[in-house]
Amino acid sequence: MEGRLSKVQIVLNEEELKKIEELFGEYLVESEARDIVLLNKSGELLAKSGDITSDVAQNISALAAGVFSATNELARLLGEKEFTITFHQGQETNIHISLITQNALLAMIFDNKLPIGAIRFWAKKTGNEIKPIIEGAEKRAENQTQKVINEDVEKDIEDLF
Amino acid sequence: MSTINFAKREISFKIVYYGPAMSGKTTNLRHIYTTLPDKVKGDFTSIATETERTLFFDFLPLELGSIKGFTIRLSLYTVPGQYIYKLTRKSVLRATDGIVFVADSQIEKRQENIDSFQDMIENLIEFGENVETMPIILQYNKRDLPNILSIEELQQDLNKDNKYQYFEAIAQEGINVVETLKAITKLVVQKA
């Protein structure tokens, strides 16, 4: 097993993360979204903006990825390759989840004052803005041929628990 | 699939607990949640039916600490074991870095273990995963019950070539639960 690289989905560097967070900050104000969460298909949190705490954002990431993945099983049953958007509407809050690259999902959370058309518009605009950054990070992940952790970590992991 | 965040010096891994219905997957996660210190664990999320059976998944995020300058994050999931949730189970397995297969040692569960393991392999193949290199740890649970398969029988059914490390466990009492988690963590981190 050792020496074989696992598949890496996305490798984000400092510059990319900073750029994503800047864009999120900008769109949070412009779109009047409450929170923006960037995650991958595994349900891991990549970036967030808004008042949302890391713990909540992490749970949203896991659930949003789960919902998205389950929805795609539904798509296949209906003869679709995949659904690229899922939208949930509540009394006070709406959440829009969209696929922006092969591995990354964008979840935008809005209060109910914004019409659905506007939500779709802002989700698409935000997704399009960060798409090239994520694609760059994905490309780097594809070319990641070096193991990140080369040393024997047996003892280190024992110490973690 | 692991995600490396060089900006935050973090590596995230997804680990899925797979196995037949009632084999003890959720019990494993609950024990981990109650045992590990608060600073390590996030909220335990369980999407279950009214009768406490897993409907979608259980989820437990862990932030273990630092190895070679990288913070190790684990996202632990269970799948719903019941047959009717086949597609949901498949969707939870997507993009996983490692699997703990929780087998039920009871004699009457023999075929269910074999079917569930086969179902897991088929799903991995469908996702384009390399089943030869996927980190997998076996946990033979419920070793305290009277009417159980021998380890040789379980090995014959699930691990004929002795390819996977296995643990005998009593998840209800927490026996070998954390040891199983440590073992799968070692495998996924060493592969990163």
Coordinates of C-alpha atoms in Angstrom, one line a residue:
Chain A
M1 CA 0.0 0.0 0.0
E2 CA 2.8 2.4 0.8
G3 CA 4.4 4.4 -2.0
R4 CA 1.1 4.5 -3.9
L5 CA -0.5 7.9 -3.9
S6 CA -4.1 8.3 -3.0
K7 CA -6.2 10.4 -5.4
V8 CA -6.1 14.0 -4.3
Q9 CA -9.1 16.1 -5.3
I10 CA -8.0 19.6 -4.7
V11 CA -4.7 21.2 -3.6
L12 CA -5.3 24.7 -2.5
N13 CA -2.4 27.1 -1.9
E14 CA -2.4 30.2 0.1
E15 CA -2.8 32.6 -2.8
E16 CA -5.8 30.7 -4.1
L17 CA -7.5 30.5 -0.7
K18 CA -7.0 34.2 -0.2
K19 CA -8.4 35.0 -3.6
I20 CA -11.5 32.8 -3.0
E21 CA -12.1 34.4 0.4
E22 CA -11.8 37.9 -1.1
L23 CA -14.3 37.0 -3.8
F24 CA -16.7 35.5 -1.3
G25 CA -16.4 38.6 0.9
E26 CA -17.3 40.7 -2.1
Y27 CA -20.2 38.6 -3.2
L28 CA -21.6 38.2 0.3
V29 CA -22.1 42.0 0.4
E30 CA -23.3 42.4 -3.2
S31 CA -25.7 39.4 -3.2
E32 CA -27.0 39.9 0.3
A33 CA -26.2 36.2 1.0
R34 CA -26.0 35.2 4.6
D35 CA -23.2 32.7 4.2
I36 CA -21.2 31.1 1.4
V37 CA -19.5 27.7 1.7
L38 CA -17.2 26.0 -0.7
L39 CA -16.8 22.3 -0.3
N40 CA -15.8 19.2 -2.3
K41 CA -17.8 16.1 -3.3
S42 CA -16.3 14.3 -0.3
G43 CA -18.1 16.8 2.0
E44 CA -14.9 18.5 3.1
L45 CA -15.1 22.3 3.8
L46 CA -12.7 24.2 1.6
A47 CA -13.6 27.9 2.4
K48 CA -16.4 29.9 3.9
S49 CA -17.6 33.4 4.3
G50 CA -20.3 35.0 6.5
D51 CA -21.1 34.6 10.2
I52 CA -21.2 30.9 10.0
T53 CA -18.9 29.1 12.4
S54 CA -16.3 26.5 11.2
D55 CA -18.2 23.7 13.0
V56 CA -21.5 24.5 11.4
A57 CA -19.9 25.0 8.0
Q58 CA -18.2 21.6 8.3
N59 CA -21.6 20.0 9.0
I60 CA -23.2 21.9 6.2
S61 CA -20.4 20.6 3.9
A62 CA -21.0 17.0 4.9
L63 CA -24.8 17.2 4.5
A64 CA -24.7 19.3 1.3
A65 CA -22.3 16.8 -0.3
G66 CA -24.5 13.9 0.9
V67 CA -27.6 15.5 -0.5
F68 CA -25.9 16.3 -3.8
S69 CA -24.6 12.8 -4.2
A70 CA -28.0 11.2 -3.3
T71 CA -29.7 13.6 -5.7
N72 CA -27.4 12.4 -8.5
E73 CA -28.4 8.8 -7.8
L74 CA -32.0 10.1 -8.4
A75 CA -30.8 11.8 -11.6
R76 CA -29.4 8.5 -12.9
L77 CA -32.7 6.7 -12.1
L78 CA -34.4 9.3 -14.2
G79 CA -32.0 8.9 -17.1
E80 CA -30.0 12.1 -16.4
K81 CA -26.2 12.2 -16.1
E82 CA -26.4 14.4 -13.1
F83 CA -28.2 17.3 -11.6
T84 CA -25.9 20.2 -11.2
I85 CA -28.1 22.3 -8.9
T86 CA -30.1 21.5 -5.8
F87 CA -32.2 24.1 -4.1
H88 CA -34.0 24.0 -0.7
Q89 CA -36.6 26.6 0.3
G90 CA -37.6 27.2 3.8
Q91 CA -39.8 29.7 5.8
E92 CA -36.8 31.9 6.6
T93 CA -33.9 30.5 4.8
N94 CA -33.0 29.1 1.3
I95 CA -29.9 27.2 0.4
H96 CA -28.6 26.8 -3.2
I97 CA -26.0 24.1 -3.9
S98 CA -24.3 24.0 -7.3
L99 CA -21.6 22.0 -8.9
I100 CA -18.9 24.4 -10.1
T101 CA -16.2 22.0 -11.2
Q102 CA -15.7 18.2 -11.3
N103 CA -15.1 18.1 -7.6
A104 CA -16.2 21.4 -6.0
L105 CA -19.6 22.5 -4.8
L106 CA -20.8 25.9 -3.8
A107 CA -23.5 26.4 -1.2
M108 CA -25.0 29.8 -0.8
I109 CA -27.4 30.5 2.0
F110 CA -29.9 33.4 1.7
D111 CA -32.6 34.9 3.8
N112 CA -36.1 34.6 2.3
K113 CA -36.2 38.2 1.1
L114 CA -34.4 37.5 -2.1
P115 CA -36.4 36.1 -5.1
I116 CA -35.4 32.7 -6.4
G117 CA -34.3 34.3 -9.8
A118 CA -31.8 36.5 -7.9
I119 CA -30.5 33.6 -5.9
R120 CA -29.8 31.6 -9.1
F121 CA -28.2 34.7 -10.7
W122 CA -25.8 35.3 -7.7
A123 CA -25.0 31.6 -7.3
K124 CA -24.0 31.3 -11.0
K125 CA -22.0 34.5 -10.9
T126 CA -20.1 33.6 -7.8
G127 CA -19.5 30.0 -9.2
N128 CA -18.2 31.4 -12.5
E129 CA -15.8 33.7 -10.7
I130 CA -14.1 31.0 -8.6
K131 CA -14.3 28.3 -11.2
P132 CA -10.9 29.0 -12.8
I133 CA -9.2 29.1 -9.4
I134 CA -10.6 25.7 -8.4
E135 CA -9.8 24.3 -11.8
G136 CA -6.2 25.4 -11.3
A137 CA -6.1 23.7 -7.9
E138 CA -7.6 20.5 -9.4
K139 CA -5.1 20.4 -12.1
R140 CA -2.3 20.7 -9.6
A141 CA -3.9 17.8 -7.7
E142 CA -3.8 15.7 -10.8
N143 CA -0.1 16.3 -11.2
Q144 CA 0.6 15.8 -7.6
T145 CA 3.0 12.9 -7.9
Q146 CA 5.0 13.5 -4.7
K147 CA 3.8 12.1 -1.5
V148 CA 3.0 14.9 1.0
I149 CA 4.1 12.8 4.0
N150 CA 7.0 10.6 3.2
E151 CA 8.1 9.6 6.6
D152 CA 6.8 6.7 8.7
V153 CA 3.9 8.1 10.7
E154 CA 3.1 5.0 12.7
K155 CA 4.2 6.5 16.0
D156 CA 2.9 10.0 15.2
I157 CA -0.6 8.6 14.7
E158 CA -0.4 6.6 17.9
D159 CA 0.4 9.9 19.7
L160 CA -2.7 11.6 18.2
F161 CA -5.2 9.4 20.0
Chain B
M1 CA -10.4 11.7 -1.9
S2 CA -8.0 13.6 0.3
T3 CA -7.9 17.4 0.1
I4 CA -4.6 19.2 0.8
N5 CA -4.9 22.7 1.9
F6 CA -1.4 24.2 1.8
A7 CA -2.7 27.5 2.9
K8 CA -3.9 26.1 6.2
R9 CA -1.4 23.2 6.3
E10 CA -4.3 20.7 6.6
I11 CA -5.0 17.3 5.0
S12 CA -8.6 16.0 5.1
F13 CA -9.6 12.4 4.7
K14 CA -12.9 10.7 4.4
I15 CA -13.4 7.4 6.1
V16 CA -16.5 5.3 5.6
Y17 CA -17.7 2.6 8.0
Y18 CA -19.4 0.0 5.8
G19 CA -21.2 -3.3 6.5
P20 CA -24.5 -5.0 6.8
A21 CA -27.5 -3.7 8.8
M22 CA -27.1 -3.8 12.6
S23 CA -23.4 -4.8 12.5
G24 CA -22.3 -1.9 14.7
K25 CA -21.2 0.9 12.4
T26 CA -23.1 3.6 14.3
T27 CA -22.0 2.1 17.6
N28 CA -18.4 2.5 16.5
L29 CA -18.9 6.2 15.8
R30 CA -20.9 6.8 19.0
H31 CA -18.1 5.2 21.0
I32 CA -15.5 7.3 19.3
Y33 CA -17.6 10.4 19.9
T34 CA -18.0 9.7 23.6
T35 CA -14.3 8.6 24.1
L36 CA -12.3 11.3 22.3
P37 CA -11.7 14.7 24.0
D38 CA -13.8 17.7 23.1
K39 CA -11.0 19.6 21.4
V40 CA -10.6 16.8 18.9
K41 CA -14.2 16.2 17.8
G42 CA -16.9 18.2 16.1
D43 CA -20.7 17.6 16.3
F44 CA -22.0 14.1 15.8
T45 CA -24.7 14.2 13.1
S46 CA -27.0 11.2 12.7
I47 CA -29.7 11.0 10.0
A48 CA -31.7 8.1 11.3
T49 CA -35.3 6.8 11.1
E50 CA -37.6 7.1 14.0
T51 CA -36.5 3.6 15.1
E52 CA -32.9 4.8 15.3
R53 CA -31.8 2.9 12.1
T54 CA -29.4 4.9 9.9
L55 CA -31.4 6.4 7.0
F56 CA -28.7 8.4 5.2
F57 CA -25.5 8.5 7.2
D58 CA -23.9 9.4 10.5
F59 CA -21.1 11.9 10.4
L60 CA -18.4 12.8 12.9
P61 CA -15.6 15.2 12.0
L62 CA -12.3 14.9 13.9
E63 CA -9.3 17.2 14.0
L64 CA -6.6 15.0 15.3
G65 CA -3.6 17.2 15.6
S66 CA -0.4 17.7 13.6
I67 CA 1.8 15.2 11.7
K68 CA 4.9 16.5 9.9
G69 CA 3.5 20.0 9.9
F70 CA 0.1 19.1 8.6
T71 CA -3.1 19.1 10.7
I72 CA -4.9 15.8 10.1
R73 CA -8.7 16.1 9.7
L74 CA -10.9 13.0 9.4
S75 CA -14.5 12.9 8.4
L76 CA -16.0 9.6 9.6
Y77 CA -19.2 8.4 8.0
T78 CA -21.4 5.3 8.3
V79 CA -23.6 4.0 5.6
P80 CA -27.2 2.7 6.1
G81 CA -26.8 -1.1 6.1
Q82 CA -30.3 -2.1 5.2
Y83 CA -30.8 -3.5 1.7
I84 CA -33.4 -1.0 0.7
Y85 CA -30.9 1.9 1.1
K86 CA -28.6 0.5 -1.6
L87 CA -28.4 3.7 -3.6
T88 CA -28.0 5.9 -0.5
R89 CA -25.2 3.7 0.7
K90 CA -23.5 4.0 -2.7
S91 CA -23.7 7.8 -2.6
V92 CA -22.1 8.0 0.9
L93 CA -19.2 5.8 -0.3
R94 CA -18.3 8.3 -3.1
A95 CA -14.8 9.8 -3.0
T96 CA -13.7 8.0 0.2
D97 CA -10.1 7.6 1.2
G98 CA -10.5 4.6 3.4
I99 CA -13.1 2.0 4.6
V100 CA -13.7 0.2 7.8
F101 CA -15.8 -2.9 7.0
V102 CA -17.8 -3.8 10.2
A103 CA -18.8 -7.4 9.9
D104 CA -21.3 -9.0 12.3
S105 CA -19.8 -12.2 13.8
Q106 CA -23.1 -13.9 14.4
I107 CA -23.6 -17.1 12.4
E108 CA -26.9 -16.1 10.9
K109 CA -25.3 -12.9 9.5
R110 CA -22.7 -14.9 7.5
Q111 CA -24.3 -14.3 4.1
E112 CA -25.2 -10.7 4.8
N113 CA -21.5 -10.0 5.5
I114 CA -20.5 -11.5 2.2
D115 CA -23.2 -9.7 0.3
S116 CA -22.4 -6.4 1.9
F117 CA -18.6 -6.7 1.2
Q118 CA -19.4 -7.6 -2.4
D119 CA -21.8 -4.6 -2.7
M120 CA -19.0 -2.4 -1.4
I121 CA -16.5 -3.7 -4.0
E122 CA -19.0 -3.3 -6.8
N123 CA -19.7 0.3 -5.8
L124 CA -15.9 1.1 -5.6
I125 CA -15.4 -0.3 -9.1
E126 CA -18.3 1.7 -10.4
F127 CA -16.7 4.9 -9.0
G128 CA -13.5 4.0 -10.8
E129 CA -11.6 3.3 -7.6
N130 CA -8.7 0.9 -7.5
V131 CA -9.9 -1.8 -5.1
E132 CA -6.4 -3.2 -4.8
T133 CA -5.0 0.0 -3.3
M134 CA -8.1 1.2 -1.4
P135 CA -7.2 1.3 2.3
I136 CA -9.5 -1.2 4.0
I137 CA -9.6 -2.5 7.6
L138 CA -11.9 -5.3 8.7
Q139 CA -13.6 -5.3 12.1
Y140 CA -15.2 -8.5 13.3
N141 CA -17.7 -7.2 15.7
K142 CA -19.9 -8.7 18.4
R143 CA -17.2 -11.2 19.6
D144 CA -18.9 -11.4 23.0
L145 CA -22.1 -13.1 21.6
P146 CA -22.5 -16.9 22.0
N147 CA -23.5 -17.9 18.5
I148 CA -20.7 -16.6 16.4
L149 CA -18.5 -17.5 13.5
S150 CA -14.9 -18.4 14.1
I151 CA -12.2 -16.0 13.0
E152 CA -11.1 -18.6 10.4
E153 CA -14.6 -18.6 9.0
L154 CA -14.8 -14.8 8.8
Q155 CA -11.4 -14.7 7.2
Q156 CA -12.4 -17.3 4.7
D157 CA -15.5 -15.2 3.8
L158 CA -14.0 -11.7 3.7
N159 CA -10.2 -11.9 3.7
K160 CA -9.2 -15.2 2.1
D161 CA -5.8 -13.8 1.0
N162 CA -5.2 -12.2 4.3
K163 CA -4.8 -8.9 2.5
Y164 CA -6.5 -6.7 5.1
Q165 CA -5.7 -6.2 8.7
Y166 CA -8.5 -7.2 11.0
F167 CA -9.7 -6.5 14.6
E168 CA -11.9 -8.5 16.8
A169 CA -14.2 -6.0 18.5
I170 CA -17.1 -5.6 20.9
A171 CA -18.2 -2.1 19.8
Q172 CA -20.9 -1.9 22.4
E173 CA -18.1 -2.0 25.1
G174 CA -15.7 0.0 23.0
I175 CA -13.3 -2.9 22.7
N176 CA -10.9 -2.3 19.7
V177 CA -13.0 0.5 18.4
V178 CA -10.3 3.2 18.7
E179 CA -7.7 0.7 17.6
T180 CA -9.6 0.1 14.4
L181 CA -9.8 3.8 13.8
K182 CA -6.0 4.2 14.4
A183 CA -5.3 1.4 11.9
I184 CA -7.4 3.0 9.1
T185 CA -5.9 6.4 9.9
K186 CA -2.4 5.0 9.5
L187 CA -3.3 3.5 6.1
V188 CA -4.9 6.7 4.7
V189 CA -2.2 9.1 6.0
Q190 CA 0.6 6.9 4.7
K191 CA -1.0 6.9 1.3
A192 CA -1.2 10.8 1.1

